PDB file of C-alpha atoms in Angstrom:
ATOM      1  CA  ASP A   1      13.344  28.142  -0.002  1.00 45.00           C
ATOM      2  CA  SER A   2      14.920  24.705   0.505  1.00 47.00           C
ATOM      3  CA  GLY A   3      11.576  23.068   1.287  1.00 48.00           C
ATOM      4  CA  VAL A   4      12.805  22.095   4.762  1.00 46.00           C
ATOM      5  CA  ASP A   5      11.133  23.209   7.969  1.00 49.00           C
ATOM      6  CA  ALA A   6      12.686  24.184  11.290  1.00 40.00           C
ATOM      7  CA  HIS A   7      12.687  20.576  12.494  1.00 39.00           C
ATOM      8  CA  GLY A   8      14.760  19.404   9.549  1.00 36.00           C
ATOM      9  CA  SER A   9      11.885  17.574   7.890  1.00 46.00           C
ATOM     10  CA  ALA A  10      11.066  18.187   4.249  1.00 70.00           C
ATOM     11  CA  VAL A  11       7.794  20.115   4.043  1.00 81.00           C
ATOM     12  CA  LEU A  12       6.533  18.122   1.083  1.00 85.00           C
ATOM     13  CA  LEU A  13       7.155  14.832   2.902  1.00 85.00           C
ATOM     14  CA  ASN A  14       4.794  15.976   5.636  1.00 86.00           C
ATOM     15  CA  ALA A  15       2.205  17.267   3.188  1.00 90.00           C
ATOM     16  CA  VAL A  16       1.894  14.163   1.003  1.00 92.00           C
ATOM     17  CA  ALA A  17       1.392  11.941   4.058  1.00 89.00           C
ATOM     18  CA  ASN A  18      -1.276  14.163   5.616  1.00 90.00           C
ATOM     19  CA  PRO A  19      -4.806  13.884   4.158  1.00 90.00           C
ATOM     20  CA  GLU A  20      -5.537  17.401   5.431  1.00 91.00           C
ATOM     21  CA  PHE A  21      -3.217  18.679   2.690  1.00 92.00           C
ATOM     22  CA  SER A  22      -5.147  18.610  -0.576  1.00 93.00           C
ATOM     23  CA  LEU A  23      -3.507  17.795  -3.882  1.00 93.00           C
ATOM     24  CA  THR A  24      -4.019  21.440  -4.882  1.00 94.00           C
ATOM     25  CA  LEU A  25      -2.040  22.593  -1.848  1.00 92.00           C
ATOM     26  CA  ILE A  26       0.708  20.068  -2.599  1.00 92.00           C
ATOM     27  CA  GLU A  27       0.901  21.450  -6.136  1.00 92.00           C
ATOM     28  CA  ARG A  28       1.273  24.969  -4.722  1.00 91.00           C
ATOM     29  CA  LEU A  29       4.043  23.843  -2.366  1.00 89.00           C
ATOM     30  CA  HIS A  30       5.930  22.374  -5.294  1.00 88.00           C
ATOM     31  CA  GLN A  31       5.387  25.525  -7.374  1.00 89.00           C
ATOM     32  CA  ALA A  32       6.764  27.543  -4.451  1.00 87.00           C
ATOM     33  CA  GLY A  33       9.986  25.532  -4.542  1.00 85.00           C
ATOM     34  CA  ALA A  34       9.446  22.454  -2.382  1.00 84.00           C
ATOM     35  CA  PRO A  35      11.607  19.810  -4.099  1.00 84.00           C
ATOM     36  CA  LEU A  36      10.188  16.424  -5.063  1.00 85.00           C
ATOM     37  CA  ASP A  37      13.452  14.717  -4.147  1.00 79.00           C
ATOM     38  CA  ALA A  38      13.626  16.246  -0.677  1.00 64.00           C
ATOM     39  CA  ARG A  39      14.979  14.120   2.149  1.00 61.00           C
ATOM     40  CA  PRO A  40      14.280  14.775   5.829  1.00 54.00           C
ATOM     41  CA  GLY A  41      16.953  15.654   8.300  1.00 52.00           C
ATOM     42  CA  PRO A  42      17.458  13.574  11.444  1.00 50.00           C
ATOM     43  CA  ARG A  43      14.446  13.602  13.740  1.00 46.00           C
ATOM     44  CA  ARG A  44      14.608  11.750  17.015  1.00 40.00           C
ATOM     45  CA  ASP A  45      10.920  12.310  17.740  1.00 41.00           C
ATOM     46  CA  VAL A  46       9.755  10.236  14.760  1.00 42.00           C
ATOM     47  CA  SER A  47       9.656   6.448  15.039  1.00 39.00           C
ATOM     48  CA  ASP A  48       8.304   5.733  11.542  1.00 46.00           C
ATOM     49  CA  PRO A  49      11.250   5.541   9.099  1.00 58.00           C
ATOM     50  CA  PHE A  50      11.054   8.088   6.309  1.00 68.00           C
ATOM     51  CA  GLY A  51      11.437   7.444   2.617  1.00 82.00           C
ATOM     52  CA  GLY A  52      10.845   9.558  -0.450  1.00 88.00           C
ATOM     53  CA  VAL A  53       7.703  11.534  -1.210  1.00 91.00           C
ATOM     54  CA  VAL A  54       6.130   8.801  -3.346  1.00 94.00           C
ATOM     55  CA  LEU A  55       6.678   6.238  -0.597  1.00 93.00           C
ATOM     56  CA  GLN A  56       5.160   8.565   1.984  1.00 91.00           C
ATOM     57  CA  ALA A  57       2.077   9.154  -0.161  1.00 93.00           C
ATOM     58  CA  LEU A  58       1.615   5.415  -0.656  1.00 94.00           C
ATOM     59  CA  ARG A  59       2.065   4.717   3.060  1.00 91.00           C
ATOM     60  CA  ALA A  60      -0.842   7.119   3.622  1.00 91.00           C
ATOM     61  CA  GLN A  61      -2.822   5.330   0.862  1.00 91.00           C
ATOM     62  CA  ARG A  62      -2.987   8.536  -1.170  1.00 94.00           C
ATOM     63  CA  SER A  63      -2.698   6.956  -4.592  1.00 93.00           C
ATOM     64  CA  ASP A  64      -3.853  10.095  -6.408  1.00 94.00           C
ATOM     65  CA  VAL A  65      -1.043  12.072  -4.801  1.00 95.00           C
ATOM     66  CA  ALA A  66       1.485   9.350  -5.625  1.00 95.00           C
ATOM     67  CA  ILE A  67       0.448   9.388  -9.286  1.00 96.00           C
ATOM     68  CA  TRP A  68       0.716  13.189  -9.415  1.00 96.00           C
ATOM     69  CA  LEU A  69       4.200  12.978  -7.918  1.00 95.00           C
ATOM     70  CA  LEU A  70       5.230  10.363 -10.493  1.00 95.00           C
ATOM     71  CA  ASP A  71       3.796  12.470 -13.322  1.00 95.00           C
ATOM     72  CA  HIS A  72       5.955  15.370 -12.131  1.00 93.00           C
ATOM     73  CA  GLY A  73       9.180  13.380 -11.947  1.00 92.00           C
ATOM     74  CA  ALA A  74       9.421  12.415  -8.291  1.00 92.00           C
ATOM     75  CA  PRO A  75      12.078   9.714  -7.804  1.00 92.00           C
ATOM     76  CA  VAL A  76      11.259   6.131  -6.908  1.00 93.00           C
ATOM     77  CA  ASN A  77      13.311   3.435  -5.133  1.00 92.00           C
ATOM     78  CA  VAL A  78      13.777   5.836  -2.218  1.00 88.00           C
ATOM     79  CA  ALA A  79      13.353   3.349   0.619  1.00 87.00           C
ATOM     80  CA  GLY A  80      12.812   4.112   4.272  1.00 81.00           C
ATOM     81  CA  ASP A  81      15.157   2.963   7.022  1.00 81.00           C
ATOM     82  CA  ASP A  82      13.174  -0.287   7.228  1.00 85.00           C
ATOM     83  CA  GLY A  83      13.895  -0.975   3.564  1.00 88.00           C
ATOM     84  CA  LEU A  84      10.291  -0.569   2.495  1.00 90.00           C
ATOM     85  CA  THR A  85       9.943   0.517  -1.116  1.00 93.00           C
ATOM     86  CA  GLU A  86       7.023   1.911  -3.059  1.00 95.00           C
ATOM     87  CA  LEU A  87       6.220  -1.477  -4.611  1.00 96.00           C
ATOM     88  CA  ILE A  88       6.479  -3.274  -1.268  1.00 95.00           C
ATOM     89  CA  VAL A  89       3.982  -0.861   0.291  1.00 94.00           C
ATOM     90  CA  ILE A  90       1.580  -1.545  -2.594  1.00 95.00           C
ATOM     91  CA  ALA A  91       1.998  -5.320  -2.206  1.00 94.00           C
ATOM     92  CA  GLN A  92       1.300  -5.055   1.547  1.00 91.00           C
ATOM     93  CA  ARG A  93      -2.047  -3.327   1.091  1.00 89.00           C
ATOM     94  CA  GLU A  94      -5.016  -5.290   2.319  1.00 84.00           C
ATOM     95  CA  VAL A  95      -7.644  -5.171  -0.434  1.00 86.00           C
ATOM     96  CA  ILE A  96     -10.485  -7.424  -1.471  1.00 84.00           C
ATOM     97  CA  ASP A  97      -9.703  -7.143  -5.175  1.00 87.00           C
ATOM     98  CA  GLU A  98      -6.066  -7.004  -6.239  1.00 89.00           C
ATOM     99  CA  ASN A  99      -7.089  -5.430  -9.548  1.00 91.00           C
ATOM    100  CA  GLU A 100      -7.117  -2.063  -7.802  1.00 90.00           C
ATOM    101  CA  LEU A 101      -3.382  -2.468  -7.093  1.00 93.00           C
ATOM    102  CA  VAL A 102      -2.188  -3.574 -10.531  1.00 95.00           C
ATOM    103  CA  PRO A 103      -2.489  -0.211 -12.395  1.00 95.00           C
ATOM    104  CA  LEU A 104      -0.561   1.613  -9.675  1.00 95.00           C
ATOM    105  CA  ALA A 105       2.145  -1.063  -9.649  1.00 96.00           C
ATOM    106  CA  LYS A 106       2.427  -0.752 -13.431  1.00 97.00           C
ATOM    107  CA  ARG A 107       2.782   3.017 -13.113  1.00 97.00           C
ATOM    108  CA  LEU A 108       5.560   2.600 -10.556  1.00 97.00           C
ATOM    109  CA  LEU A 109       7.394   0.087 -12.755  1.00 97.00           C
ATOM    110  CA  ALA A 110       7.118   2.460 -15.723  1.00 96.00           C
ATOM    111  CA  ALA A 111       8.708   5.158 -13.548  1.00 96.00           C
ATOM    112  CA  GLY A 112      11.651   2.868 -12.816  1.00 96.00           C
ATOM    113  CA  ALA A 113      10.641   1.181  -9.554  1.00 96.00           C
ATOM    114  CA  ASP A 114      12.837  -1.849  -8.872  1.00 95.00           C
ATOM    115  CA  SER A 115      10.750  -4.917  -8.012  1.00 95.00           C
ATOM    116  CA  ALA A 116      13.855  -6.834  -6.925  1.00 94.00           C
ATOM    117  CA  GLN A 117      14.606  -4.555  -3.969  1.00 94.00           C
ATOM    118  CA  ARG A 118      14.190  -6.181  -0.558  1.00 94.00           C
ATOM    119  CA  ASP A 119      13.341  -4.741   2.823  1.00 92.00           C
ATOM    120  CA  SER A 120      15.054  -5.287   6.158  1.00 90.00           C
ATOM    121  CA  LYS A 121      13.325  -8.697   6.396  1.00 92.00           C
ATOM    122  CA  GLN A 122      14.856  -9.645   3.035  1.00 94.00           C
ATOM    123  CA  LYS A 123      11.446  -9.785   1.393  1.00 93.00           C
ATOM    124  CA  SER A 124      10.601  -8.374  -2.020  1.00 94.00           C
ATOM    125  CA  ALA A 125       7.331  -6.890  -3.200  1.00 95.00           C
ATOM    126  CA  ALA A 126       6.544 -10.168  -4.987  1.00 93.00           C
ATOM    127  CA  ASP A 127       7.064 -12.071  -1.724  1.00 91.00           C
ATOM    128  CA  TYR A 128       4.497  -9.916   0.069  1.00 92.00           C
ATOM    129  CA  ALA A 129       2.086 -10.164  -2.867  1.00 91.00           C
ATOM    130  CA  ALA A 130       2.402 -13.961  -2.793  1.00 89.00           C
ATOM    131  CA  GLU A 131       1.619 -14.069   0.936  1.00 86.00           C
ATOM    132  CA  ARG A 132      -1.668 -12.333   0.187  1.00 86.00           C
ATOM    133  CA  GLY A 133      -2.483 -14.423  -2.858  1.00 86.00           C
ATOM    134  CA  TYR A 134      -2.232 -11.500  -5.262  1.00 91.00           C
ATOM    135  CA  GLY A 135      -1.499 -13.675  -8.297  1.00 88.00           C
ATOM    136  CA  LYS A 136      -1.700 -10.922 -10.916  1.00 91.00           C
ATOM    137  CA  LEU A 137       0.590  -8.697  -8.879  1.00 93.00           C
ATOM    138  CA  VAL A 138       3.085 -11.530  -8.410  1.00 91.00           C
ATOM    139  CA  GLN A 139       3.149 -12.141 -12.172  1.00 90.00           C
ATOM    140  CA  LEU A 140       3.713  -8.434 -12.792  1.00 94.00           C
ATOM    141  CA  LEU A 141       6.466  -8.057 -10.191  1.00 94.00           C
ATOM    142  CA  ASP A 142       8.239 -11.368 -10.786  1.00 89.00           C
ATOM    143  CA  PRO A 143       7.309 -12.598 -14.292  1.00 84.00           C
ATOM    144  CA  THR A 144      10.206 -15.055 -14.527  1.00 79.00           C
ATOM    145  CA  SER A 145       9.344 -16.883 -11.296  1.00 71.00           C
ATOM    146  CA  THR A 146       8.349 -20.524 -11.704  1.00 63.00           C
ATOM    147  CA  ASN A 147       8.350 -21.561  -8.054  1.00 60.00           C
ATOM    148  CA  ARG A 148       4.938 -20.143  -7.104  1.00 69.00           C
ATOM    149  CA  ASP A 149       1.920 -22.480  -7.263  1.00 72.00           C
ATOM    150  CA  SER A 150      -0.934 -20.698  -9.045  1.00 75.00           C
ATOM    151  CA  ARG A 151      -3.544 -22.830  -7.267  1.00 77.00           C
ATOM    152  CA  GLU A 152      -2.019 -22.003  -3.893  1.00 76.00           C
ATOM    153  CA  LEU A 153      -1.982 -18.300  -4.805  1.00 76.00           C
ATOM    154  CA  LYS A 154      -5.671 -18.490  -5.725  1.00 77.00           C
ATOM    155  CA  ARG A 155      -6.513 -20.170  -2.406  1.00 76.00           C
ATOM    156  CA  LEU A 156      -4.514 -17.603  -0.457  1.00 76.00           C
ATOM    157  CA  GLY A 157      -6.140 -14.811  -2.431  1.00 76.00           C
ATOM    158  CA  GLN A 158      -9.646 -16.016  -1.599  1.00 75.00           C
ATOM    159  CA  ASP A 159      -8.858 -16.447   2.093  1.00 77.00           C
ATOM    160  CA  HIS A 160      -7.160 -13.052   2.310  1.00 77.00           C
ATOM    161  CA  ALA A 161     -10.036 -11.356   0.481  1.00 78.00           C
ATOM    162  CA  LEU A 162     -12.512 -12.920   2.926  1.00 76.00           C
ATOM    163  CA  ALA A 163     -10.473 -11.793   5.950  1.00 80.00           C
ATOM    164  CA  THR A 164     -10.231  -8.274   4.526  1.00 79.00           C
ATOM    165  CA  ALA A 165     -13.957  -8.114   3.760  1.00 75.00           C
ATOM    166  CA  LEU A 166     -14.796  -9.303   7.273  1.00 80.00           C
ATOM    167  CA  ARG A 167     -12.475  -6.703   8.794  1.00 76.00           C
ATOM    168  CA  LEU A 168     -13.930  -3.879   6.688  1.00 74.00           C
ATOM    169  CA  HIS A 169     -17.462  -4.952   7.498  1.00 71.00           C
ATOM    170  CA  ALA A 170     -16.787  -5.192  11.236  1.00 70.00           C
ATOM    171  CA  SER A 171     -14.996  -1.823  11.298  1.00 65.00           C
ATOM    172  CA  SER A 172     -17.832  -0.071   9.503  1.00 57.00           C
ATOM    173  CA  ARG A 173     -20.480  -1.640  11.738  1.00 52.00           C
ATOM    174  CA  ILE A 174     -18.903  -0.441  14.976  1.00 48.00           C
ATOM    175  CA  ARG A 175     -17.539   2.751  13.447  1.00 48.00           C
ATOM    176  CA  TRP A 176     -13.878   2.205  14.203  1.00 45.00           C
ATOM    177  CA  SER A 177     -13.271   3.755  10.839  1.00 49.00           C
ATOM    178  CA  GLU A 178     -15.170   5.007   7.837  1.00 53.00           C
ATOM    179  CA  PRO A 179     -14.994   2.865   4.680  1.00 52.00           C
ATOM    180  CA  PRO A 180     -12.518   3.987   2.016  1.00 55.00           C
ATOM    181  CA  PRO A 181     -13.873   6.133  -0.839  1.00 54.00           C
ATOM    182  CA  ASN A 182     -16.184   4.168  -3.152  1.00 53.00           C
ATOM    183  CA  GLN A 183     -16.148   1.285  -0.657  1.00 55.00           C
ATOM    184  CA  PRO A 184     -19.623   0.204   0.536  1.00 55.00           C
ATOM    185  CA  SER A 185     -19.981   0.113   4.306  1.00 56.00           C
ATOM    186  CA  SER A 186     -21.564  -3.352   4.196  1.00 69.00           C
ATOM    187  CA  GLN A 187     -19.451  -6.197   2.821  1.00 76.00           C
ATOM    188  CA  LEU A 188     -22.100  -8.914   3.243  1.00 79.00           C
ATOM    189  CA  ALA A 189     -22.596  -9.452  -0.493  1.00 82.00           C
ATOM    190  CA  VAL A 190     -18.839  -9.782  -1.001  1.00 76.00           C
ATOM    191  CA  ILE A 191     -18.496 -12.131   1.973  1.00 79.00           C
ATOM    192  CA  GLU A 192     -21.307 -14.346   0.675  1.00 80.00           C
ATOM    193  CA  ARG A 193     -19.727 -14.495  -2.798  1.00 79.00           C
ATOM    194  CA  LEU A 194     -16.300 -15.387  -1.447  1.00 72.00           C
ATOM    195  CA  LEU A 195     -17.759 -18.177   0.688  1.00 79.00           C
ATOM    196  CA  ARG A 196     -19.620 -19.550  -2.338  1.00 81.00           C
ATOM    197  CA  ASP A 197     -16.359 -19.459  -4.306  1.00 77.00           C
ATOM    198  CA  GLY A 198     -14.613 -21.575  -1.686  1.00 76.00           C
ATOM    199  CA  ALA A 199     -12.905 -19.151   0.695  1.00 75.00           C
ATOM    200  CA  ASN A 200     -12.119 -20.829   4.016  1.00 78.00           C
ATOM    201  CA  PRO A 201     -13.725 -19.044   7.000  1.00 81.00           C
ATOM    202  CA  ASN A 202     -11.324 -20.880   9.360  1.00 78.00           C
ATOM    203  CA  ALA A 203      -8.129 -19.966   7.507  1.00 76.00           C
ATOM    204  CA  GLN A 204      -5.140 -18.405   9.253  1.00 74.00           C
ATOM    205  CA  VAL A 205      -4.392 -15.319   7.176  1.00 67.00           C
ATOM    206  CA  LYS A 206      -1.085 -13.476   7.258  1.00 63.00           C
ATOM    207  CA  SER A 207      -1.139  -9.718   7.387  1.00 56.00           C
ATOM    208  CA  TRP A 208       1.831  -7.349   7.357  1.00 43.00           C
ATOM    209  CA  VAL A 209       1.563  -7.151  11.149  1.00 46.00           C
ATOM    210  CA  ASN A 210       0.837 -10.726  12.251  1.00 47.00           C
ATOM    211  CA  THR A 211      -1.342 -13.735  11.552  1.00 45.00           C
ATOM    212  CA  ARG A 212      -5.096 -13.353  11.827  1.00 49.00           C
ATOM    213  CA  SER A 213      -7.848 -15.949  11.986  1.00 45.00           C
TER     214      SER A 213
END
């Protein structure tokens, strides 16, 4: 069929964003005719702006699904109503080590993702990466930029990594959430290393929601 359900929402868009739908099931949906370039119809009951299937998978932090979609020709640069793009969502991720983001960003760029696109706040993916001190990601997304201080990026990166490690450790201790796959529940060793390397425990750290201390 058209790959659209009774509510006007593309079936595949729902599946890629829902961890209860395995990659195998997503493959079967596509084989049954669910299009990779499907767009949802208007839905007044949904507050989160939709984008394309790759964007939805990345919003749900399902990188394996996003890579499968890219390998099968899913389009990129399909922003949501808030202007968020696939690369912006990657740059907004809160991680301790930015190296886990770089391969996925490279894969998106190879698929044609436009790093110059800006969201409704007029920020690019490189802008968000710079706020978090992701120096390697900034260089990848904006290689011609000369107005970013590498020392400042390193400082921001250390402070952001410490804030992220503290958040992950606290969440795992009180069981607000389980740690991500392959992520140890205790971050004490990482926290100790970051403090030794000069991360500031009193820093004000920007997140995509607000500023945290």
